[in-house]
Amino acid sequence: KEFDCLQEGMKIVWLRCRRWQNRKHSKIDNLPEDLKAIVEQMLQSDATYSEIVQFLAENEQKVSVASVCRYARAFNANMEAIKADTSKL
């Protein structure tokens, strides 16, 4: 991990790099576009996270249930934001 150093008077304070704190790219973000689109369709349907993981494993992609859960949380938040923006029009 990378750290930056900031000197305050006689004290040195180590700060974590912001790019480590603000990581937004999941394993699902790095999937081929066709697989990512199917995963997003599955998230909008009644598919479970385990079913999504199994689908990806069948397509030679290793992704954990936790990764799917985190991606789903961000995906659903983005969908809600889009719905809120379009309802204002």
CSV table of C-alpha atoms in Angstrom, one decimal:
chain,number,residue,atom,x,y,z
A,1,LYS,CA,0.0,0.0,0.0
A,2,GLU,CA,1.1,3.5,-0.7
A,3,PHE,CA,1.3,6.2,1.9
A,4,ASP,CA,1.9,9.9,1.7
A,5,CYS,CA,3.8,11.8,4.4
A,6,LEU,CA,2.7,15.1,5.8
A,7,GLN,CA,4.9,17.0,8.2
A,8,GLU,CA,3.1,19.1,10.8
A,9,GLY,CA,5.6,21.0,12.9
A,10,MET,CA,7.8,18.4,14.5
A,11,LYS,CA,5.3,15.6,13.9
A,12,ILE,CA,5.2,13.4,10.8
A,13,VAL,CA,1.7,12.2,9.9
A,14,TRP,CA,1.2,9.3,7.5
A,15,LEU,CA,-1.8,9.5,5.2
A,16,ARG,CA,-3.2,6.7,3.1
A,17,CYS,CA,-3.4,7.5,-0.6
A,18,ARG,CA,-6.9,8.6,-1.6
A,19,ARG,CA,-6.9,6.2,-4.5
A,20,TRP,CA,-6.9,3.3,-2.1
A,21,GLN,CA,-9.9,4.7,-0.2
A,22,ASN,CA,-12.0,5.5,-3.2
A,23,ARG,CA,-11.7,2.3,-5.2
A,24,LYS,CA,-14.9,1.9,-7.2
A,25,HIS,CA,-13.9,-0.9,-9.7
A,26,SER,CA,-15.2,-4.3,-8.9
A,27,LYS,CA,-14.5,-7.6,-10.5
A,28,ILE,CA,-17.8,-7.3,-12.3
A,29,ASP,CA,-16.8,-3.9,-13.7
A,30,ASN,CA,-13.9,-5.7,-15.4
A,31,LEU,CA,-16.0,-8.4,-17.0
A,32,PRO,CA,-16.6,-8.4,-20.7
A,33,GLU,CA,-19.5,-6.1,-21.6
A,34,ASP,CA,-21.8,-8.9,-22.7
A,35,LEU,CA,-21.4,-10.8,-19.4
A,36,LYS,CA,-21.7,-7.6,-17.4
A,37,ALA,CA,-25.0,-6.8,-19.2
A,38,ILE,CA,-26.4,-10.3,-18.4
A,39,VAL,CA,-25.3,-9.9,-14.7
A,40,GLU,CA,-27.2,-6.6,-14.6
A,41,GLN,CA,-30.3,-8.2,-16.1
A,42,MET,CA,-30.0,-11.0,-13.6
A,43,LEU,CA,-29.8,-8.4,-10.8
A,44,GLN,CA,-33.0,-6.8,-12.0
A,45,SER,CA,-34.8,-10.1,-12.2
A,46,ASP,CA,-35.3,-12.6,-9.3
A,47,ALA,CA,-31.8,-14.2,-9.6
A,48,THR,CA,-30.0,-14.9,-6.4
A,49,TYR,CA,-26.4,-13.8,-5.9
A,50,SER,CA,-25.4,-17.5,-5.8
A,51,GLU,CA,-27.1,-18.0,-9.2
A,52,ILE,CA,-25.1,-15.1,-10.6
A,53,VAL,CA,-21.9,-16.5,-9.2
A,54,GLN,CA,-22.7,-19.9,-10.8
A,55,PHE,CA,-23.5,-18.3,-14.1
A,56,LEU,CA,-20.2,-16.5,-14.1
A,57,ALA,CA,-18.3,-19.7,-13.1
A,58,GLU,CA,-19.9,-21.4,-16.1
A,59,ASN,CA,-18.5,-18.6,-18.2
A,60,GLU,CA,-15.0,-19.0,-16.7
A,61,GLN,CA,-15.2,-16.0,-14.4
A,62,LYS,CA,-14.4,-16.4,-10.8
A,63,VAL,CA,-16.4,-13.9,-8.7
A,64,SER,CA,-17.5,-14.3,-5.0
A,65,VAL,CA,-21.0,-13.8,-3.7
A,66,ALA,CA,-19.6,-10.9,-1.6
A,67,SER,CA,-18.4,-9.2,-4.9
A,68,VAL,CA,-21.8,-9.7,-6.4
A,69,CYS,CA,-23.5,-8.3,-3.3
A,70,ARG,CA,-21.2,-5.2,-3.3
A,71,TYR,CA,-21.8,-4.6,-7.0
A,72,ALA,CA,-25.5,-5.1,-6.6
A,73,ARG,CA,-25.6,-2.5,-3.9
A,74,ALA,CA,-23.9,0.1,-6.1
A,75,PHE,CA,-25.9,-0.9,-9.1
A,76,ASN,CA,-29.2,-0.5,-7.3
A,77,ALA,CA,-28.1,2.8,-5.9
A,78,ASN,CA,-27.3,4.0,-9.4
A,79,MET,CA,-30.6,2.8,-10.7
A,80,GLU,CA,-32.5,4.6,-7.9
A,81,ALA,CA,-30.6,7.8,-8.7
A,82,ILE,CA,-31.5,7.5,-12.4
A,83,LYS,CA,-35.2,6.9,-11.5
A,84,ALA,CA,-35.1,10.0,-9.2
A,85,ASP,CA,-33.5,12.1,-11.9
A,86,THR,CA,-36.0,11.0,-14.7
A,87,SER,CA,-39.0,11.6,-12.4
A,88,LYS,CA,-38.0,15.2,-12.1
A,89,LEU,CA,-38.4,15.8,-15.8
